[in-house]
Amino acid sequence: MKQFPENVIDLIIADPPFGIKFDGKGSQYNRDSDLVIDGYNEIAENYDQFMVEWVSQLPRIMKETASAFIFSGWTNLKDV
């Protein structure tokens, strides 16, 4: 997001990945690793730092009247 100029975004809707590993947890989420789209990246152990890095850019790139909606699983809500 660092390449975005200031005050250009009207709306942000984000559902950042929370790094479900499919090694034994798949049944808890009713997911099949074969259905994951190409290019999906697991977020490193430092999820909180990942969130800080991109969320800290939002005030700079968003217009004064913009809105941001960030979805999160309950286990990572503290980092949002």
PDB file of C-alpha atoms in Angstrom:
ATOM      1  CA  MET A   1       0.000   0.000   0.000  1.00  0.00           C
ATOM      2  CA  LYS A   2       2.984   2.278   0.222  1.00  0.00           C
ATOM      3  CA  GLN A   3       2.691   2.936  -3.513  1.00  0.00           C
ATOM      4  CA  PHE A   4      -0.790   4.487  -3.126  1.00  0.00           C
ATOM      5  CA  PRO A   5      -0.925   8.275  -3.063  1.00  0.00           C
ATOM      6  CA  GLU A   6      -2.529  10.045  -0.109  1.00  0.00           C
ATOM      7  CA  ASN A   7      -6.296  10.473   0.275  1.00  0.00           C
ATOM      8  CA  VAL A   8      -7.426   8.408  -2.726  1.00  0.00           C
ATOM      9  CA  ILE A   9      -9.394   5.488  -1.255  1.00  0.00           C
ATOM     10  CA  ASP A  10     -13.160   5.691  -0.625  1.00  0.00           C
ATOM     11  CA  LEU A  11     -13.759   2.207   0.762  1.00  0.00           C
ATOM     12  CA  ILE A  12     -11.681  -0.678   2.059  1.00  0.00           C
ATOM     13  CA  ILE A  13     -13.138  -4.136   2.591  1.00  0.00           C
ATOM     14  CA  ALA A  14     -10.522  -6.571   3.818  1.00  0.00           C
ATOM     15  CA  ASP A  15     -10.571 -10.152   5.009  1.00  0.00           C
ATOM     16  CA  PRO A  16      -6.898 -10.767   5.737  1.00  0.00           C
ATOM     17  CA  PRO A  17      -5.786 -14.383   5.776  1.00  0.00           C
ATOM     18  CA  PHE A  18      -5.351 -15.790   9.212  1.00  0.00           C
ATOM     19  CA  GLY A  19      -3.143 -18.668   8.170  1.00  0.00           C
ATOM     20  CA  ILE A  20      -5.196 -21.795   8.708  1.00  0.00           C
ATOM     21  CA  LYS A  21      -2.766 -24.631   8.329  1.00  0.00           C
ATOM     22  CA  PHE A  22      -4.460 -27.665   6.862  1.00  0.00           C
ATOM     23  CA  ASP A  23      -2.391 -30.136   8.866  1.00  0.00           C
ATOM     24  CA  GLY A  24      -5.102 -31.572  11.052  1.00  0.00           C
ATOM     25  CA  LYS A  25      -7.223 -28.448  11.411  1.00  0.00           C
ATOM     26  CA  GLY A  26      -9.104 -28.712   8.155  1.00  0.00           C
ATOM     27  CA  SER A  27     -12.060 -30.532   9.670  1.00  0.00           C
ATOM     28  CA  GLN A  28     -12.556 -27.739  12.204  1.00  0.00           C
ATOM     29  CA  TYR A  29     -13.109 -25.243   9.424  1.00  0.00           C
ATOM     30  CA  ASN A  30     -14.839 -27.534   6.930  1.00  0.00           C
ATOM     31  CA  ARG A  31     -12.172 -26.730   4.373  1.00  0.00           C
ATOM     32  CA  ASP A  32     -10.214 -28.807   1.912  1.00  0.00           C
ATOM     33  CA  SER A  33      -6.689 -27.671   1.073  1.00  0.00           C
ATOM     34  CA  ASP A  34      -7.315 -28.631  -2.570  1.00  0.00           C
ATOM     35  CA  LEU A  35      -9.885 -25.811  -2.766  1.00  0.00           C
ATOM     36  CA  VAL A  36      -7.441 -23.076  -1.730  1.00  0.00           C
ATOM     37  CA  ILE A  37      -6.752 -20.708  -4.613  1.00  0.00           C
ATOM     38  CA  ASP A  38      -3.299 -20.490  -6.134  1.00  0.00           C
ATOM     39  CA  GLY A  39      -1.268 -17.679  -4.667  1.00  0.00           C
ATOM     40  CA  TYR A  40      -2.663 -17.966  -1.131  1.00  0.00           C
ATOM     41  CA  ASN A  41       0.102 -17.207   1.351  1.00  0.00           C
ATOM     42  CA  GLU A  42       0.173 -18.250   4.960  1.00  0.00           C
ATOM     43  CA  ILE A  43       0.821 -15.325   7.279  1.00  0.00           C
ATOM     44  CA  ALA A  44       3.933 -15.738   9.361  1.00  0.00           C
ATOM     45  CA  GLU A  45       3.943 -16.245  13.108  1.00  0.00           C
ATOM     46  CA  ASN A  46       3.996 -12.475  13.556  1.00  0.00           C
ATOM     47  CA  TYR A  47       0.416 -11.884  12.419  1.00  0.00           C
ATOM     48  CA  ASP A  48       0.177  -8.851  14.677  1.00  0.00           C
ATOM     49  CA  GLN A  49       3.110  -7.198  12.884  1.00  0.00           C
ATOM     50  CA  PHE A  50       1.550  -8.048   9.501  1.00  0.00           C
ATOM     51  CA  MET A  51      -1.624  -6.266  10.610  1.00  0.00           C
ATOM     52  CA  VAL A  52       0.218  -3.224  11.971  1.00  0.00           C
ATOM     53  CA  GLU A  53       2.155  -2.836   8.726  1.00  0.00           C
ATOM     54  CA  TRP A  54      -0.856  -2.551   6.443  1.00  0.00           C
ATOM     55  CA  VAL A  55      -3.448  -1.063   8.819  1.00  0.00           C
ATOM     56  CA  SER A  56      -1.070   1.768   9.725  1.00  0.00           C
ATOM     57  CA  GLN A  57      -1.177   2.855   6.065  1.00  0.00           C
ATOM     58  CA  LEU A  58      -4.969   3.243   5.999  1.00  0.00           C
ATOM     59  CA  PRO A  59      -5.282   6.770   7.446  1.00  0.00           C
ATOM     60  CA  ARG A  60      -2.786   8.040   4.893  1.00  0.00           C
ATOM     61  CA  ILE A  61      -4.417   6.557   1.796  1.00  0.00           C
ATOM     62  CA  MET A  62      -8.082   6.914   2.780  1.00  0.00           C
ATOM     63  CA  LYS A  63     -10.155   9.982   2.011  1.00  0.00           C
ATOM     64  CA  GLU A  64     -11.507  11.859   5.024  1.00  0.00           C
ATOM     65  CA  THR A  65     -14.999  10.430   4.417  1.00  0.00           C
ATOM     66  CA  ALA A  66     -13.822   6.880   3.635  1.00  0.00           C
ATOM     67  CA  SER A  67     -14.785   3.734   5.526  1.00  0.00           C
ATOM     68  CA  ALA A  68     -12.874   0.546   6.257  1.00  0.00           C
ATOM     69  CA  PHE A  69     -14.420  -2.822   7.079  1.00  0.00           C
ATOM     70  CA  ILE A  70     -11.976  -5.462   8.279  1.00  0.00           C
ATOM     71  CA  PHE A  71     -13.199  -9.005   8.841  1.00  0.00           C
ATOM     72  CA  SER A  72     -11.348 -11.349  11.147  1.00  0.00           C
ATOM     73  CA  GLY A  73     -11.693 -14.693  12.805  1.00  0.00           C
ATOM     74  CA  TRP A  74     -12.191 -14.400  16.551  1.00  0.00           C
ATOM     75  CA  THR A  75      -8.758 -15.857  17.317  1.00  0.00           C
ATOM     76  CA  ASN A  76      -7.021 -12.922  15.606  1.00  0.00           C
ATOM     77  CA  LEU A  77      -9.461 -10.167  16.476  1.00  0.00           C
ATOM     78  CA  LYS A  78      -7.086  -8.736  19.076  1.00  0.00           C
ATOM     79  CA  ASP A  79      -4.599  -8.007  16.263  1.00  0.00           C
ATOM     80  CA  VAL A  80      -7.142  -6.119  14.169  1.00  0.00           C
TER      81      VAL A  80
END
